[in-house]
Amino acid sequence: MKKTILITGAGTGIGRDAAFALAARGHRVLATTFSLAQADALRAEAASRNVVMEVHKLDITDAADRAQILDWPVDVLINNAGMGESGSLAEVDMERIRRVFEINVFATLALTQLALRGMIARGRGTVLFVSSIAGRLPMPFLMPYSMTKFALSAAAAGLREEMDQLGKGVQVAVIEPGAIHTGFNQQMSDSKYAWMDEKSYFYGQMAAMKAKEKRTFAFLEARSTDSIVAKIVQASEAARPRLRYVAPWAQGVMVRLARIFGV
Ligand SMILES: NC(=O)c1ccc[n+]([C@@H]2O[C@H](COP(=O)([O-])OP(=O)(O)OC[C@H]3O[C@@H](n4cnc5c(N)ncnc54)[C@H](OP(=O)(O)O)[C@@H]3O)[C@@H](O)[C@H]2O)c1
């Protein structure tokens, strides 16, 4: 069955690739982007690839932008938009933590509530939250981000039970990507070096930290978004999605083992 699927943060990375994959499967895709410039670029790319896709600017932190969703009969909402933020919880500015929660959690939930109105009224719909394996395992020095993804993974599980109890046919699932090379991780890791200075507890360790992060992501990151995009497609099309979809596979296994053995 072809569905109307709205995806946020579709101007780049996983969101963009998922939008093209879903459009190729014949769905009506509403690909929404953070900025107008991203919307223009995505429209041009879709046209050059002969792909039919509707592109709109939707900054999820902007209430007027969010309200657009009330005009569209959305069958599947894919909450993909997100930002990264890093640094030690011992010293990172609280405003930075508030900002990342505002985007990754509060704005995501506000958009979801609007989408749910239509879904509940129509008696069908699916909400997907793109969380992270950082929402299952605490990631030191990435905790401002990791905490938001713990919140999202928990929100998905709780909302899923609430929607089951309501019995209006609304499905909820969480997508948990492992490390994937989109530029997101590098931007997130580097964000702390914009403010860490000689006053930081970790100032003396900065060079070693930078080198370790570079090595870790070079080792861990999948080079392509294919595995996680396949999970997003699977969850979007399922009549009864599973609670959790994780990819790449090996990183999913690693997280399970780490949770079992408490490392
Ligand atoms: N790549 C990974 O290793 C990885 C791992 C686990 C989870 N994830 C999650 O996967 C999702 C996509 O990440 P990605 O790797 O594809 O990185 P990405 O290319 O940076 O995608 C995130 C997108 O969200 C957009 N965005 C940021 N704030 C927004 C707002 N207020 N309203 C609307 N859009 C906004 C970004 O726009 P700008 O580019 O203009 O900021 C960007 O287009 C994110 O939720 C991320 O947390 C990624």
PDB file of N, CA, C and O in Angstrom, residues 113-160:
ATOM      1  N   GLN A 113       2.925  15.339  18.232  1.00  0.00           N
ATOM      2  CA  GLN A 113       1.571  15.536  18.764  1.00  0.00           C
ATOM      3  C   GLN A 113       0.625  16.058  17.686  1.00  0.00           C
ATOM      4  O   GLN A 113      -0.528  15.637  17.605  1.00  0.00           O
ATOM      5  N   LEU A 114       1.140  16.969  16.839  1.00  0.00           N
ATOM      6  CA  LEU A 114       0.286  17.484  15.748  1.00  0.00           C
ATOM      7  C   LEU A 114      -0.045  16.367  14.765  1.00  0.00           C
ATOM      8  O   LEU A 114      -1.189  16.239  14.318  1.00  0.00           O
ATOM      9  N   ALA A 115       0.962  15.571  14.417  1.00  0.00           N
ATOM     10  CA  ALA A 115       0.728  14.481  13.461  1.00  0.00           C
ATOM     11  C   ALA A 115      -0.262  13.469  14.037  1.00  0.00           C
ATOM     12  O   ALA A 115      -1.111  12.918  13.307  1.00  0.00           O
ATOM     13  N   LEU A 116      -0.170  13.227  15.334  1.00  0.00           N
ATOM     14  CA  LEU A 116      -1.054  12.236  15.964  1.00  0.00           C
ATOM     15  C   LEU A 116      -2.532  12.630  15.882  1.00  0.00           C
ATOM     16  O   LEU A 116      -3.395  11.770  15.776  1.00  0.00           O
ATOM     17  N   ARG A 117      -2.794  13.953  15.895  1.00  0.00           N
ATOM     18  CA  ARG A 117      -4.203  14.378  15.790  1.00  0.00           C
ATOM     19  C   ARG A 117      -4.862  13.762  14.571  1.00  0.00           C
ATOM     20  O   ARG A 117      -5.942  13.189  14.647  1.00  0.00           O
ATOM     21  N   GLY A 118      -4.194  13.933  13.418  1.00  0.00           N
ATOM     22  CA  GLY A 118      -4.747  13.404  12.167  1.00  0.00           C
ATOM     23  C   GLY A 118      -4.770  11.884  12.161  1.00  0.00           C
ATOM     24  O   GLY A 118      -5.742  11.278  11.723  1.00  0.00           O
ATOM     25  N   MET A 119      -3.711  11.275  12.653  1.00  0.00           N
ATOM     26  CA  MET A 119      -3.623   9.810  12.645  1.00  0.00           C
ATOM     27  C   MET A 119      -4.726   9.190  13.497  1.00  0.00           C
ATOM     28  O   MET A 119      -5.377   8.227  13.095  1.00  0.00           O
ATOM     29  N   ILE A 120      -4.920   9.766  14.678  1.00  0.00           N
ATOM     30  CA  ILE A 120      -5.941   9.217  15.594  1.00  0.00           C
ATOM     31  C   ILE A 120      -7.338   9.412  14.980  1.00  0.00           C
ATOM     32  O   ILE A 120      -8.172   8.519  14.997  1.00  0.00           O
ATOM     33  N   ALA A 121      -7.551  10.592  14.367  1.00  0.00           N
ATOM     34  CA  ALA A 121      -8.855  10.854  13.746  1.00  0.00           C
ATOM     35  C   ALA A 121      -9.115   9.894  12.583  1.00  0.00           C
ATOM     36  O   ALA A 121     -10.240   9.417  12.400  1.00  0.00           O
ATOM     37  N   ARG A 122      -8.070   9.600  11.794  1.00  0.00           N
ATOM     38  CA  ARG A 122      -8.244   8.704  10.639  1.00  0.00           C
ATOM     39  C   ARG A 122      -8.187   7.231  11.021  1.00  0.00           C
ATOM     40  O   ARG A 122      -8.479   6.361  10.225  1.00  0.00           O
ATOM     41  N   GLY A 123      -7.745   6.952  12.237  1.00  0.00           N
ATOM     42  CA  GLY A 123      -7.692   5.560  12.693  1.00  0.00           C
ATOM     43  C   GLY A 123      -6.533   4.776  12.124  1.00  0.00           C
ATOM     44  O   GLY A 123      -6.572   3.547  12.076  1.00  0.00           O
ATOM     45  N   ARG A 124      -5.465   5.471  11.713  1.00  0.00           N
ATOM     46  CA  ARG A 124      -4.254   4.761  11.263  1.00  0.00           C
ATOM     47  C   ARG A 124      -3.075   5.727  11.192  1.00  0.00           C
ATOM     48  O   ARG A 124      -3.274   6.941  11.052  1.00  0.00           O
ATOM     49  N   GLY A 125      -1.876   5.151  11.260  1.00  0.00           N
ATOM     50  CA  GLY A 125      -0.665   5.975  11.138  1.00  0.00           C
ATOM     51  C   GLY A 125       0.505   5.338  11.867  1.00  0.00           C
ATOM     52  O   GLY A 125       0.323   4.435  12.684  1.00  0.00           O
ATOM     53  N   THR A 126       1.687   5.801  11.495  1.00  0.00           N
ATOM     54  CA  THR A 126       2.913   5.289  12.132  1.00  0.00           C
ATOM     55  C   THR A 126       3.829   6.465  12.444  1.00  0.00           C
ATOM     56  O   THR A 126       4.029   7.339  11.600  1.00  0.00           O
ATOM     57  N   VAL A 127       4.373   6.463  13.644  1.00  0.00           N
ATOM     58  CA  VAL A 127       5.379   7.468  14.024  1.00  0.00           C
ATOM     59  C   VAL A 127       6.693   6.750  14.269  1.00  0.00           C
ATOM     60  O   VAL A 127       6.748   5.798  15.060  1.00  0.00           O
ATOM     61  N   LEU A 128       7.736   7.188  13.567  1.00  0.00           N
ATOM     62  CA  LEU A 128       9.077   6.639  13.792  1.00  0.00           C
ATOM     63  C   LEU A 128       9.945   7.720  14.408  1.00  0.00           C
ATOM     64  O   LEU A 128       9.942   8.867  13.949  1.00  0.00           O
ATOM     65  N   PHE A 129      10.692   7.353  15.418  1.00  0.00           N
ATOM     66  CA  PHE A 129      11.657   8.263  16.028  1.00  0.00           C
ATOM     67  C   PHE A 129      13.049   7.772  15.657  1.00  0.00           C
ATOM     68  O   PHE A 129      13.391   6.616  15.959  1.00  0.00           O
ATOM     69  N   VAL A 130      13.843   8.621  15.018  1.00  0.00           N
ATOM     70  CA  VAL A 130      15.224   8.239  14.748  1.00  0.00           C
ATOM     71  C   VAL A 130      16.042   8.613  15.986  1.00  0.00           C
ATOM     72  O   VAL A 130      16.338   9.783  16.231  1.00  0.00           O
ATOM     73  N   SER A 131      16.347   7.590  16.769  1.00  0.00           N
ATOM     74  CA  SER A 131      17.164   7.788  17.970  1.00  0.00           C
ATOM     75  C   SER A 131      18.602   7.432  17.608  1.00  0.00           C
ATOM     76  O   SER A 131      19.115   7.883  16.578  1.00  0.00           O
ATOM     77  N   SER A 132      19.232   6.560  18.368  1.00  0.00           N
ATOM     78  CA  SER A 132      20.649   6.228  18.121  1.00  0.00           C
ATOM     79  C   SER A 132      21.037   5.099  19.054  1.00  0.00           C
ATOM     80  O   SER A 132      20.394   4.910  20.102  1.00  0.00           O
ATOM     81  N   ILE A 133      22.128   4.413  18.723  1.00  0.00           N
ATOM     82  CA  ILE A 133      22.658   3.488  19.738  1.00  0.00           C
ATOM     83  C   ILE A 133      23.184   4.291  20.932  1.00  0.00           C
ATOM     84  O   ILE A 133      23.306   3.757  22.017  1.00  0.00           O
ATOM     85  N   ALA A 134      23.423   5.590  20.725  1.00  0.00           N
ATOM     86  CA  ALA A 134      23.782   6.467  21.852  1.00  0.00           C
ATOM     87  C   ALA A 134      22.583   6.709  22.765  1.00  0.00           C
ATOM     88  O   ALA A 134      22.709   7.359  23.808  1.00  0.00           O
ATOM     89  N   GLY A 135      21.420   6.205  22.383  1.00  0.00           N
ATOM     90  CA  GLY A 135      20.232   6.243  23.238  1.00  0.00           C
ATOM     91  C   GLY A 135      20.038   4.932  23.982  1.00  0.00           C
ATOM     92  O   GLY A 135      19.021   4.738  24.659  1.00  0.00           O
ATOM     93  N   ARG A 136      21.014   4.030  23.846  1.00  0.00           N
ATOM     94  CA  ARG A 136      20.961   2.744  24.556  1.00  0.00           C
ATOM     95  C   ARG A 136      22.185   2.540  25.430  1.00  0.00           C
ATOM     96  O   ARG A 136      22.133   1.800  26.403  1.00  0.00           O
ATOM     97  N   LEU A 137      23.286   3.199  25.022  1.00  0.00           N
ATOM     98  CA  LEU A 137      24.539   3.119  25.785  1.00  0.00           C
ATOM     99  C   LEU A 137      25.025   4.539  26.055  1.00  0.00           C
ATOM    100  O   LEU A 137      25.138   5.333  25.116  1.00  0.00           O
ATOM    101  N   PRO A 138      25.318   4.891  27.299  1.00  0.00           N
ATOM    102  CA  PRO A 138      25.841   6.238  27.557  1.00  0.00           C
ATOM    103  C   PRO A 138      27.190   6.419  26.869  1.00  0.00           C
ATOM    104  O   PRO A 138      28.019   5.510  26.884  1.00  0.00           O
ATOM    105  N   MET A 139      27.371   7.566  26.217  1.00  0.00           N
ATOM    106  CA  MET A 139      28.608   7.826  25.474  1.00  0.00           C
ATOM    107  C   MET A 139      29.336   8.999  26.131  1.00  0.00           C
ATOM    108  O   MET A 139      28.959  10.165  25.925  1.00  0.00           O
ATOM    109  N   PRO A 140      30.363   8.722  26.941  1.00  0.00           N
ATOM    110  CA  PRO A 140      31.091   9.805  27.607  1.00  0.00           C
ATOM    111  C   PRO A 140      31.568  10.857  26.610  1.00  0.00           C
ATOM    112  O   PRO A 140      31.996  10.513  25.510  1.00  0.00           O
ATOM    113  N   PHE A 141      31.464  12.095  26.987  1.00  0.00           N
ATOM    114  CA  PHE A 141      31.827  13.276  26.189  1.00  0.00           C
ATOM    115  C   PHE A 141      30.862  13.547  25.036  1.00  0.00           C
ATOM    116  O   PHE A 141      31.012  14.530  24.324  1.00  0.00           O
ATOM    117  N   LEU A 142      29.890  12.634  24.835  1.00  0.00           N
ATOM    118  CA  LEU A 142      28.803  12.930  23.883  1.00  0.00           C
ATOM    119  C   LEU A 142      27.478  12.970  24.642  1.00  0.00           C
ATOM    120  O   LEU A 142      26.408  12.865  24.045  1.00  0.00           O
ATOM    121  N   MET A 143      27.549  13.118  25.966  1.00  0.00           N
ATOM    122  CA  MET A 143      26.335  12.964  26.776  1.00  0.00           C
ATOM    123  C   MET A 143      25.244  14.001  26.526  1.00  0.00           C
ATOM    124  O   MET A 143      24.061  13.657  26.617  1.00  0.00           O
ATOM    125  N   PRO A 144      25.565  15.255  26.155  1.00  0.00           N
ATOM    126  CA  PRO A 144      24.457  16.178  25.870  1.00  0.00           C
ATOM    127  C   PRO A 144      23.557  15.596  24.772  1.00  0.00           C
ATOM    128  O   PRO A 144      22.331  15.674  24.840  1.00  0.00           O
ATOM    129  N   TYR A 145      24.167  14.970  23.777  1.00  0.00           N
ATOM    130  CA  TYR A 145      23.433  14.313  22.689  1.00  0.00           C
ATOM    131  C   TYR A 145      22.858  12.970  23.149  1.00  0.00           C
ATOM    132  O   TYR A 145      21.681  12.672  22.930  1.00  0.00           O
ATOM    133  N   SER A 146      23.705  12.174  23.787  1.00  0.00           N
ATOM    134  CA  SER A 146      23.299  10.828  24.207  1.00  0.00           C
ATOM    135  C   SER A 146      22.055  10.889  25.107  1.00  0.00           C
ATOM    136  O   SER A 146      21.126  10.077  24.954  1.00  0.00           O
ATOM    137  N   MET A 147      21.996  11.861  25.998  1.00  0.00           N
ATOM    138  CA  MET A 147      20.826  11.983  26.881  1.00  0.00           C
ATOM    139  C   MET A 147      19.548  12.224  26.074  1.00  0.00           C
ATOM    140  O   MET A 147      18.487  11.703  26.406  1.00  0.00           O
ATOM    141  N   THR A 148      19.656  13.028  24.998  1.00  0.00           N
ATOM    142  CA  THR A 148      18.444  13.289  24.207  1.00  0.00           C
ATOM    143  C   THR A 148      17.967  12.005  23.526  1.00  0.00           C
ATOM    144  O   THR A 148      16.774  11.781  23.358  1.00  0.00           O
ATOM    145  N   LYS A 149      18.922  11.167  23.122  1.00  0.00           N
ATOM    146  CA  LYS A 149      18.529   9.943  22.423  1.00  0.00           C
ATOM    147  C   LYS A 149      18.001   8.893  23.405  1.00  0.00           C
ATOM    148  O   LYS A 149      17.116   8.118  23.054  1.00  0.00           O
ATOM    149  N   PHE A 150      18.520   8.885  24.648  1.00  0.00           N
ATOM    150  CA  PHE A 150      17.883   8.043  25.679  1.00  0.00           C
ATOM    151  C   PHE A 150      16.426   8.480  25.859  1.00  0.00           C
ATOM    152  O   PHE A 150      15.529   7.648  25.967  1.00  0.00           O
ATOM    153  N   ALA A 151      16.215   9.791  25.892  1.00  0.00           N
ATOM    154  CA  ALA A 151      14.853  10.301  26.069  1.00  0.00           C
ATOM    155  C   ALA A 151      13.958   9.857  24.908  1.00  0.00           C
ATOM    156  O   ALA A 151      12.822   9.433  25.118  1.00  0.00           O
ATOM    157  N   LEU A 152      14.490   9.930  23.689  1.00  0.00           N
ATOM    158  CA  LEU A 152      13.674   9.558  22.520  1.00  0.00           C
ATOM    159  C   LEU A 152      13.365   8.066  22.487  1.00  0.00           C
ATOM    160  O   LEU A 152      12.234   7.670  22.168  1.00  0.00           O
ATOM    161  N   SER A 153      14.372   7.238  22.782  1.00  0.00           N
ATOM    162  CA  SER A 153      14.132   5.791  22.768  1.00  0.00           C
ATOM    163  C   SER A 153      13.094   5.425  23.832  1.00  0.00           C
ATOM    164  O   SER A 153      12.226   4.581  23.598  1.00  0.00           O
ATOM    165  N   ALA A 154      13.175   6.074  24.979  1.00  0.00           N
ATOM    166  CA  ALA A 154      12.187   5.820  26.035  1.00  0.00           C
ATOM    167  C   ALA A 154      10.814   6.335  25.618  1.00  0.00           C
ATOM    168  O   ALA A 154       9.791   5.669  25.822  1.00  0.00           O
ATOM    169  N   ALA A 155      10.800   7.525  24.989  1.00  0.00           N
ATOM    170  CA  ALA A 155       9.519   8.111  24.558  1.00  0.00           C
ATOM    171  C   ALA A 155       8.816   7.186  23.578  1.00  0.00           C
ATOM    172  O   ALA A 155       7.593   6.990  23.650  1.00  0.00           O
ATOM    173  N   ALA A 156       9.580   6.609  22.660  1.00  0.00           N
ATOM    174  CA  ALA A 156       8.973   5.730  21.651  1.00  0.00           C
ATOM    175  C   ALA A 156       8.333   4.520  22.322  1.00  0.00           C
ATOM    176  O   ALA A 156       7.196   4.145  21.991  1.00  0.00           O
ATOM    177  N   ALA A 157       9.039   3.923  23.284  1.00  0.00           N
ATOM    178  CA  ALA A 157       8.502   2.723  23.948  1.00  0.00           C
ATOM    179  C   ALA A 157       7.237   3.067  24.739  1.00  0.00           C
ATOM    180  O   ALA A 157       6.246   2.334  24.702  1.00  0.00           O
ATOM    181  N   GLY A 158       7.256   4.204  25.428  1.00  0.00           N
ATOM    182  CA  GLY A 158       6.097   4.588  26.234  1.00  0.00           C
ATOM    183  C   GLY A 158       4.910   4.979  25.374  1.00  0.00           C
ATOM    184  O   GLY A 158       3.773   4.541  25.607  1.00  0.00           O
ATOM    185  N   LEU A 159       5.167   5.788  24.331  1.00  0.00           N
ATOM    186  CA  LEU A 159       4.080   6.229  23.445  1.00  0.00           C
ATOM    187  C   LEU A 159       3.467   5.036  22.716  1.00  0.00           C
ATOM    188  O   LEU A 159       2.259   4.986  22.477  1.00  0.00           O
ATOM    189  N   ARG A 160       4.309   4.066  22.379  1.00  0.00           N
ATOM    190  CA  ARG A 160       3.806   2.867  21.695  1.00  0.00           C
ATOM    191  C   ARG A 160       2.744   2.164  22.560  1.00  0.00           C
ATOM    192  O   ARG A 160       1.678   1.789  22.080  1.00  0.00           O
TER     193      ARG A 160
END
